[in-house]
Short mmCIF file of C-alpha atoms in Angstrom, two decimals:
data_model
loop_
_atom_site.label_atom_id
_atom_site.label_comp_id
_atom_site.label_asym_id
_atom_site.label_seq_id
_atom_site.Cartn_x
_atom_site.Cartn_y
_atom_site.Cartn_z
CA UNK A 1 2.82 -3.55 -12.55
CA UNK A 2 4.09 -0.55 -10.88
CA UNK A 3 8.04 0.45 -10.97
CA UNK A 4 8.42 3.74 -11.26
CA UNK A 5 7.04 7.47 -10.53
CA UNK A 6 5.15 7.32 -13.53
CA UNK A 7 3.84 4.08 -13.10
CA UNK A 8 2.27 5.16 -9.94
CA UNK A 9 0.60 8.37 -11.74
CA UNK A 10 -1.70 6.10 -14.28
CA UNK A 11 -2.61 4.34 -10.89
CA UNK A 12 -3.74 7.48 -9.33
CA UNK A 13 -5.21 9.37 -12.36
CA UNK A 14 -6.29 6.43 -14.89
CA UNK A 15 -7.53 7.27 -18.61
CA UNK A 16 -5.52 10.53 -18.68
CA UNK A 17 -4.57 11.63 -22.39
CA UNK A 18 -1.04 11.82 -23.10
CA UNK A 19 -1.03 15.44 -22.36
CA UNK A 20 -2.85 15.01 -19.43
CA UNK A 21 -0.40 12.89 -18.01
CA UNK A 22 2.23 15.14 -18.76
CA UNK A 23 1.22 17.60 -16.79
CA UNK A 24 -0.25 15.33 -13.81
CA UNK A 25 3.05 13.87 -13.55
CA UNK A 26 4.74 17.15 -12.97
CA UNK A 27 2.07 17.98 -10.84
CA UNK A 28 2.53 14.37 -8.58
CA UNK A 29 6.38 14.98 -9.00
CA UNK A 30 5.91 18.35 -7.10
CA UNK A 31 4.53 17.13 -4.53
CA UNK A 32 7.75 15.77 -3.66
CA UNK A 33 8.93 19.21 -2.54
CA UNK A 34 8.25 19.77 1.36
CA UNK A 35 6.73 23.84 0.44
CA UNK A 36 4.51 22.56 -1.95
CA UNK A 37 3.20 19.71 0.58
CA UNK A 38 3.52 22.48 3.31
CA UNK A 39 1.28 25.27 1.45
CA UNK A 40 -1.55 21.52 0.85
CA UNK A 41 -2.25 21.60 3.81
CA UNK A 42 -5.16 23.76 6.01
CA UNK A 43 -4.82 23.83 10.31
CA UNK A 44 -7.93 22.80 12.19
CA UNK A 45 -8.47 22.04 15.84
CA UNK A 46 -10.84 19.28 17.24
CA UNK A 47 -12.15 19.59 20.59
CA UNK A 48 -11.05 16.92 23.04
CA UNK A 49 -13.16 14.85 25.03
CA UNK A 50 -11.71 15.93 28.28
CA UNK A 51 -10.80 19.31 27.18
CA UNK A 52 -8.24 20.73 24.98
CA UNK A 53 -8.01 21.16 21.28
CA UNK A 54 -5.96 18.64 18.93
CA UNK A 55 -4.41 19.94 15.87
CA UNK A 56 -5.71 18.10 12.82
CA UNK A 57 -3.76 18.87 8.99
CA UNK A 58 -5.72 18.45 6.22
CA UNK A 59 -4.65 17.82 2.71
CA UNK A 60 -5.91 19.49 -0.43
CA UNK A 61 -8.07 17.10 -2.62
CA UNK A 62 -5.43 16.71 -4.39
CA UNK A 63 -2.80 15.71 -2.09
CA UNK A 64 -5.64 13.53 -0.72
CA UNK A 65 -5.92 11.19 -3.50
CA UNK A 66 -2.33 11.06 -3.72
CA UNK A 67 -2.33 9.88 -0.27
CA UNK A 68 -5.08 7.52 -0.78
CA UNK A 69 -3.57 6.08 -3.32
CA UNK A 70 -0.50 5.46 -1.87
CA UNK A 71 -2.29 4.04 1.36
CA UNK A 72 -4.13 1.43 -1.08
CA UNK A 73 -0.15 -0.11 -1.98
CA UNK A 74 0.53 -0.51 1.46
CA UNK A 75 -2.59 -2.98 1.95
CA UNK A 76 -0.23 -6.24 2.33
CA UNK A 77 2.46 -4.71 5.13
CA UNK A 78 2.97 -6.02 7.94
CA UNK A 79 -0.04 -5.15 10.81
CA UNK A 80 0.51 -7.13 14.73
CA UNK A 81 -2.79 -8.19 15.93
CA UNK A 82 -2.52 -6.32 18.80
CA UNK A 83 -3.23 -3.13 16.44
CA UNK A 84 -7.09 -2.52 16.79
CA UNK A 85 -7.44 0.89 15.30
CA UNK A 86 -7.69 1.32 11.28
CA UNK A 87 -8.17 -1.70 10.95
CA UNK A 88 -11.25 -3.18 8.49
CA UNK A 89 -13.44 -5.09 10.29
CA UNK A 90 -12.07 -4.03 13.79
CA UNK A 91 -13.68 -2.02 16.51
CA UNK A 92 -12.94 -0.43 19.86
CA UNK A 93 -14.79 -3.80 21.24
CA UNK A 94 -11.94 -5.76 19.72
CA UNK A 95 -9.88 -3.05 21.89
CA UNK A 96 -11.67 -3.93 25.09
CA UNK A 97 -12.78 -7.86 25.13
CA UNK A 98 -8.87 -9.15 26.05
CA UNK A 99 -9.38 -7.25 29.32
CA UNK A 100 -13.26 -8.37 30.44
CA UNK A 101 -12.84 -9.42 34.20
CA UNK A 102 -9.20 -9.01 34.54
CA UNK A 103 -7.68 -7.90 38.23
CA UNK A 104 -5.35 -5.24 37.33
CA UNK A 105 -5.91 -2.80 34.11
CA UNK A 106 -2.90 -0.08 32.92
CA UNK A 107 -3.20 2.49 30.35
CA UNK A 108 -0.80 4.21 28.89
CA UNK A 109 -0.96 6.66 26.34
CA UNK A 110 1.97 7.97 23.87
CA UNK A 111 2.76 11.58 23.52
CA UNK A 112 2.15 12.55 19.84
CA UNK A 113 2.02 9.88 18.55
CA UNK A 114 1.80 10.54 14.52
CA UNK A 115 4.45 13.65 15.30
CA UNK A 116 6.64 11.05 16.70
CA UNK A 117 6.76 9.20 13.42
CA UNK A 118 9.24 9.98 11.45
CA UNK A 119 10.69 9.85 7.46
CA UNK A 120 12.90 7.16 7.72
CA UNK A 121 10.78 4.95 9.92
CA UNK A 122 7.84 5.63 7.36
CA UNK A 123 10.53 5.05 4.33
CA UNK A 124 11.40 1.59 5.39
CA UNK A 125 7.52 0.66 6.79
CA UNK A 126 6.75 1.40 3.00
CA UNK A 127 9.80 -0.25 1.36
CA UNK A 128 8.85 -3.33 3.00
CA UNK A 129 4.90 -3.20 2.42
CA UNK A 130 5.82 -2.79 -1.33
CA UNK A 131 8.18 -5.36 -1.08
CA UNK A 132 5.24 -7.93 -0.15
CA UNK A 133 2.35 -6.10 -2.78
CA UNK A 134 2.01 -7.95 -5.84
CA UNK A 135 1.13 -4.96 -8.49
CA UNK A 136 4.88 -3.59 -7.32
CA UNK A 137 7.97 -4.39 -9.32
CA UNK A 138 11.39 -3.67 -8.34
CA UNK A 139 13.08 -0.45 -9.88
CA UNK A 140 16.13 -0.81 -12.41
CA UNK A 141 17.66 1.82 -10.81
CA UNK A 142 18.02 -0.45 -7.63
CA UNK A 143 18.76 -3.95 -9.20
CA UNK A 144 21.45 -3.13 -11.81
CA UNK A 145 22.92 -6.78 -10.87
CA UNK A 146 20.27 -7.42 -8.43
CA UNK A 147 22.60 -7.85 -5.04
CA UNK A 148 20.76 -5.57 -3.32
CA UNK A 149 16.77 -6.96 -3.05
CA UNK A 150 17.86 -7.93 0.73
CA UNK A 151 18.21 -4.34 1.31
CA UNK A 152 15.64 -2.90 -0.56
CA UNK A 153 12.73 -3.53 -2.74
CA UNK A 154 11.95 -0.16 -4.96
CA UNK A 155 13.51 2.58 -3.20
CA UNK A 156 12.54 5.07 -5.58
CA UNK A 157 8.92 4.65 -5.31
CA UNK A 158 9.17 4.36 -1.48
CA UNK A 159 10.94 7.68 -1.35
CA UNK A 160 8.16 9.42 -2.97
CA UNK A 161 5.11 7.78 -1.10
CA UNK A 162 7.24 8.72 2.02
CA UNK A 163 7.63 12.26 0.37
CA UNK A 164 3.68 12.25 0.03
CA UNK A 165 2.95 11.10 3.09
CA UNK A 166 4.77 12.72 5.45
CA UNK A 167 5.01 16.84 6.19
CA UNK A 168 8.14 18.50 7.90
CA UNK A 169 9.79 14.87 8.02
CA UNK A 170 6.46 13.29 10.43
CA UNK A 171 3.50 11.83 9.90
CA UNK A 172 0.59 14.41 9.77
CA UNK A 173 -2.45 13.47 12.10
CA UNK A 174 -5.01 14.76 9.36
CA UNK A 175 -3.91 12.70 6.28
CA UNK A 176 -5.74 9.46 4.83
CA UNK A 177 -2.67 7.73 4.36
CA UNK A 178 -1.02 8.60 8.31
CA UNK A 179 -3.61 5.47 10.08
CA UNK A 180 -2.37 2.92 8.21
CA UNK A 181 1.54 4.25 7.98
CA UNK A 182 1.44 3.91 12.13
CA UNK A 183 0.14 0.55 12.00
CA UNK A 184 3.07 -0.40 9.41
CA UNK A 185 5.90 1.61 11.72
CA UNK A 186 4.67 0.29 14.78
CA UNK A 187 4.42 -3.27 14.12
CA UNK A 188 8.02 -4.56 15.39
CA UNK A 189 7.25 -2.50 19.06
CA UNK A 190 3.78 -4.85 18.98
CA UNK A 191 5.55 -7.59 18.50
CA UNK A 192 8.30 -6.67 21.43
CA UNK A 193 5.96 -5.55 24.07
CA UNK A 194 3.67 -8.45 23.40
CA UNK A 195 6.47 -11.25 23.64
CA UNK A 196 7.27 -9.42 26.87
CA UNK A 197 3.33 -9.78 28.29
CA UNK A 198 2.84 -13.11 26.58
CA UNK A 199 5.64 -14.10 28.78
CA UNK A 200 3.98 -12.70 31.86
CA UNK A 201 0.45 -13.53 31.22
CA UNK A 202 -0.76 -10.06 30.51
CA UNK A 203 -2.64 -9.33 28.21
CA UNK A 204 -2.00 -6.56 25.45
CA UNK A 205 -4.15 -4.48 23.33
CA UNK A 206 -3.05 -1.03 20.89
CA UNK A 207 -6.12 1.48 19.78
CA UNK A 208 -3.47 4.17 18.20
CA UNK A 209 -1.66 6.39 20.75
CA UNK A 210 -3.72 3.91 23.69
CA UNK A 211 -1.92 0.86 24.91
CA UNK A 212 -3.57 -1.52 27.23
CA UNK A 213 -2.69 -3.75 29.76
CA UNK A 214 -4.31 -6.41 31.87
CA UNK A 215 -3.82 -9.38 34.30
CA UNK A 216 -1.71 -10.14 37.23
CA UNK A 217 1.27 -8.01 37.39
CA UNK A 218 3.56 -5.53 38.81
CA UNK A 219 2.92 -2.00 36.79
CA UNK A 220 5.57 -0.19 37.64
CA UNK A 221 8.05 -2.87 36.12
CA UNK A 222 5.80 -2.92 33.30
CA UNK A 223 5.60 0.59 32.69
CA UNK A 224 9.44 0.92 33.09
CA UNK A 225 9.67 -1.69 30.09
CA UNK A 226 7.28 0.06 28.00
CA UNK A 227 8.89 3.57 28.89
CA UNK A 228 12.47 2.47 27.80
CA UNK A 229 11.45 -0.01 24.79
CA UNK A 230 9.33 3.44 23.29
CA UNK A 231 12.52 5.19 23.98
CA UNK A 232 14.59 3.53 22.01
CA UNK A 233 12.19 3.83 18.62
CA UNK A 234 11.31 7.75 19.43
CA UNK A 235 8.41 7.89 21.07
CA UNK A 236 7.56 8.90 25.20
CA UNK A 237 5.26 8.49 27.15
CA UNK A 238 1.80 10.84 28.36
CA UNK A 239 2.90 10.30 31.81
CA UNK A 240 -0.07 12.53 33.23
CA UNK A 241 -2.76 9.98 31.33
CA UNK A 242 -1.25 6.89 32.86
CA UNK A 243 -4.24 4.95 34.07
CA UNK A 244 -3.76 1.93 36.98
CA UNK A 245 -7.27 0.29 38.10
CA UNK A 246 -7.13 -2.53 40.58
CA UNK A 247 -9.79 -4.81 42.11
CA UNK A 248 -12.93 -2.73 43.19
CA UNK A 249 -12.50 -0.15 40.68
CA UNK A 250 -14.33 0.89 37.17
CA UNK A 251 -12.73 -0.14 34.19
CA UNK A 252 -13.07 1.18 30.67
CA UNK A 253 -10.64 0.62 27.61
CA UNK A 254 -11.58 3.58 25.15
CA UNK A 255 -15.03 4.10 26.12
CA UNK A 256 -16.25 0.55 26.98
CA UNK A 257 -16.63 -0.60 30.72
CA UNK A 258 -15.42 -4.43 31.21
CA UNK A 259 -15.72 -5.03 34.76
CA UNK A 260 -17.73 -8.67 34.10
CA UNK A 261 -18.84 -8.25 30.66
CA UNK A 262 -18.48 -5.60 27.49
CA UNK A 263 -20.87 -2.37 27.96
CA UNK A 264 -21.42 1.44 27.12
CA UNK A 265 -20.79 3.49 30.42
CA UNK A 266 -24.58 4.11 32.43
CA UNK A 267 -23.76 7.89 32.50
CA UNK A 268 -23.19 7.29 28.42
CA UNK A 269 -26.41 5.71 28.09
CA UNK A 270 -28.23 8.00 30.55
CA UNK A 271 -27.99 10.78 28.39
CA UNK A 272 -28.80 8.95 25.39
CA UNK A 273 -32.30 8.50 26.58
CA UNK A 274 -32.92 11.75 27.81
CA UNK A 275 -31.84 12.95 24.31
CA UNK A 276 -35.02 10.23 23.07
CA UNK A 277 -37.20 11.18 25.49
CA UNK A 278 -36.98 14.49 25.36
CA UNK A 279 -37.23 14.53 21.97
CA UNK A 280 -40.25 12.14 21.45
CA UNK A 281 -41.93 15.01 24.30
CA UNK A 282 -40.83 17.78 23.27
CA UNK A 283 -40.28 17.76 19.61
CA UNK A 284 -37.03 17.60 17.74
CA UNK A 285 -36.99 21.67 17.10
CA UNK A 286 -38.08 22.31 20.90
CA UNK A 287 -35.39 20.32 22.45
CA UNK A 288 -32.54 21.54 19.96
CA UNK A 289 -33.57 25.06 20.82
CA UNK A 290 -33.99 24.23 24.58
CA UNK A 291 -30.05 23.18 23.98
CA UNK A 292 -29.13 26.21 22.06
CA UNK A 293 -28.35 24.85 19.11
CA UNK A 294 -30.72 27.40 17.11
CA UNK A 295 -29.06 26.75 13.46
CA UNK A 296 -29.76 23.30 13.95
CA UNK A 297 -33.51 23.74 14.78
CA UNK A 298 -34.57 24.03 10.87
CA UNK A 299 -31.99 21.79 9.73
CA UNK A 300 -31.66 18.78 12.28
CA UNK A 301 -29.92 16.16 10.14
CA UNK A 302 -26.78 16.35 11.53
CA UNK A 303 -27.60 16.67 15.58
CA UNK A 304 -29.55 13.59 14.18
CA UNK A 305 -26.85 11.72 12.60
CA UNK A 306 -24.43 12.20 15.85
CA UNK A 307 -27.50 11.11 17.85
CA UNK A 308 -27.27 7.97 15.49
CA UNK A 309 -23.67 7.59 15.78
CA UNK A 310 -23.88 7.49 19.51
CA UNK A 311 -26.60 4.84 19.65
CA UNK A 312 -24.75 3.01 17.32
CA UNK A 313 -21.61 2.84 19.39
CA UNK A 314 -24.18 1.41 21.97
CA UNK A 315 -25.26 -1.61 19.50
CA UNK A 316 -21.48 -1.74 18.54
CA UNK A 317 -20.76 -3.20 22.22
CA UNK A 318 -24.52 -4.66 23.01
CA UNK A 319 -26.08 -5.98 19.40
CA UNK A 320 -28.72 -7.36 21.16
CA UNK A 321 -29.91 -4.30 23.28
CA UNK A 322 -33.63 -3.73 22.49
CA UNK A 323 -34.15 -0.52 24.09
CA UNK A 324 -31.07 0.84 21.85
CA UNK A 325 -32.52 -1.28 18.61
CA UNK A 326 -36.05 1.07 18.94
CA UNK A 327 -33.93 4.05 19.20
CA UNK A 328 -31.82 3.08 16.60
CA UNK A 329 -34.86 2.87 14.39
CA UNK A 330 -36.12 6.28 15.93
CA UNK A 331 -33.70 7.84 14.75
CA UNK A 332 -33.56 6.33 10.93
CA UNK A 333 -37.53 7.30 10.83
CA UNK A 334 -36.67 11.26 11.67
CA UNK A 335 -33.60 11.24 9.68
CA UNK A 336 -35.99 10.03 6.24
CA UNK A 337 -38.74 12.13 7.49
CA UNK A 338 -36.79 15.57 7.35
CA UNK A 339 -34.97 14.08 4.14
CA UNK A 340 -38.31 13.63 2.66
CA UNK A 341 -39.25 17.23 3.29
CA UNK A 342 -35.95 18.41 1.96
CA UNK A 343 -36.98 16.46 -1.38
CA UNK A 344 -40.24 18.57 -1.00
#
């Protein structure tokens, strides 16, 4: 049963001698402290599919498993089903299916999103997950006549994880623990905006900063709703990525097309077999150099694995496809082959 600080510390760093604990609870405690989180942290940028850079934070390993940790208590808070993204057993198909054949599709997208999140909205998310986990018990500190368990379940411990998790008072897009926490803060919007479609017929979907919307509808009152409801909580809207696509038009929730039924884009696929067939023509080392990617001419495993991913993505959508099952398999055969010479 966890209750405390140092309760939490055997759960992150189990069989520890009593000196070891000792000083990996003063090294957990520090944490606590927003320059010790600050200097845990390393700056990378990502490329962006349509251009652009975003700015991911990284934790230390330690802060990491802190995180991870933490993330693992939160398991039993409160998720909408609307929420598609970190989700076990959930997929950008679960994203896309509500909408297959609809008339009218909207996308909207929220301006930074985890940067929008902030400490006491991540307190509270936690104070109630831990309220509903099992392996928490409530603090003494909080209970001294227990009147207050309507308010609170084990403030103490939720201040910390909220210490942990968060950087500069927001979520940072980078940590382990930051998926889950957005899930857990967002939940009462889902619920609002989806009594509001369920009202109206339309049909409402979340993939993390995405929100989609189809049926039969008037956008502009919907978007108006949305606008003003995210308002109120702290967040805005990416007006510039609003997406409206009526009858006639190509639709695609993040990245799969669902005009009549659930597929991978042609242009996506396209390239895919070039890649294949340019490969199986060509030779793997040819056609990486012939793309300029000369370090990855001797060492090919990880153009290989992305190739993987991306056909994967493909049988994600299509399970059934055969031409994507043979590559599929392609691409397992060269990935053991140059492992196996590796191992030579």
């Amino acid at each position: 049963m966890l209750r405390t600080l140092e309760d939490f510390c055997r759960a992150v760093y189990p069989g520890l001698t009593p000196e070891q604990f000792r000083k990996n609870s003063h090294q957990l405690a520090a944490y606590a402290d927003s320059r010790k989180r600050r200097k845990s942290y390393r700056e990378c940028w990502i490329p962006k599919k349509h251009g652009g850079a975003r700015r991911i934070l990284v934790p230390s390993p330690g802060l990491k498993q802190i995180q991870r940790a933490a993330a693992a208590l939160l398991k039993n808070g409160s998720v909408s089903p609307y929420a598609t993204a970190y989700q076990t057993g959930r997929s950008v198909l679960d994203n896309a299916a509500p909408h297959v054949g609809r008339e009218l599709l909207v996308k909207l997208d929220i301006r930074n999103f985890f940067g929008s999140i902030r400490f006491p909205a991540v307190f509270h998310a936690i104070d109630h997950a831990l309220r509903r986990n099992p392996e928490v018990g409530r603090h003494c500190k909080d209970y001294p006549h227990g009147s207050r368990e309507s308010h609170n379940y084990n403030s103490v411990l939720s201040f910390y994880l909220a210490q942990f998790c968060t950087l500069d008072g927001v979520l940072p897009q980078g940590a382990p623990s930051s998926p889950i926490l957005s899930n857990l803060v967002f939940d009462s919007l889902d619920c609002k905006i989806a009594a509001y479609c369920e009202r109206r017929n339309i049909q409402y979907t979340r993939y993390s900063d995405d929100m989609t919307f189809s049926g039969c509808f008037h956008p502009e009152v919907l978007i108006h709703f949305v606008r003003r409801l995210l308002a109120e909580y702290g967040f805005t809207l990416h007006e510039e990525k609003t997406v409206l696509a009526g009858r006639g038009c190509r639709k695609s929730v993040t990245g799969v097309v669902i005009n009549e039924t659930p597929q991978v884009s042609r242009s996506y696929r396209r390239n895919l077999r070039q890649q294949i067939y340019y490969i199986r023509r060509f030779g793997l080392r040819e056609h990486l150099l012939h793309l300029g990617r000369t370090a990855d001419a001797g060492q090919p495993e990880q153009y290989l694995r992305q190739l993987l991913g991306k056909v994967s993505f493909v049988l994600q959508i299509c399970p059934e496809d055969p031409e994507f099952q043979q590559y599929r398999a392609y691409c397992l055969g060269l990935l053991r082959a140059h492992a196996g010479k590796k191992a030579l």
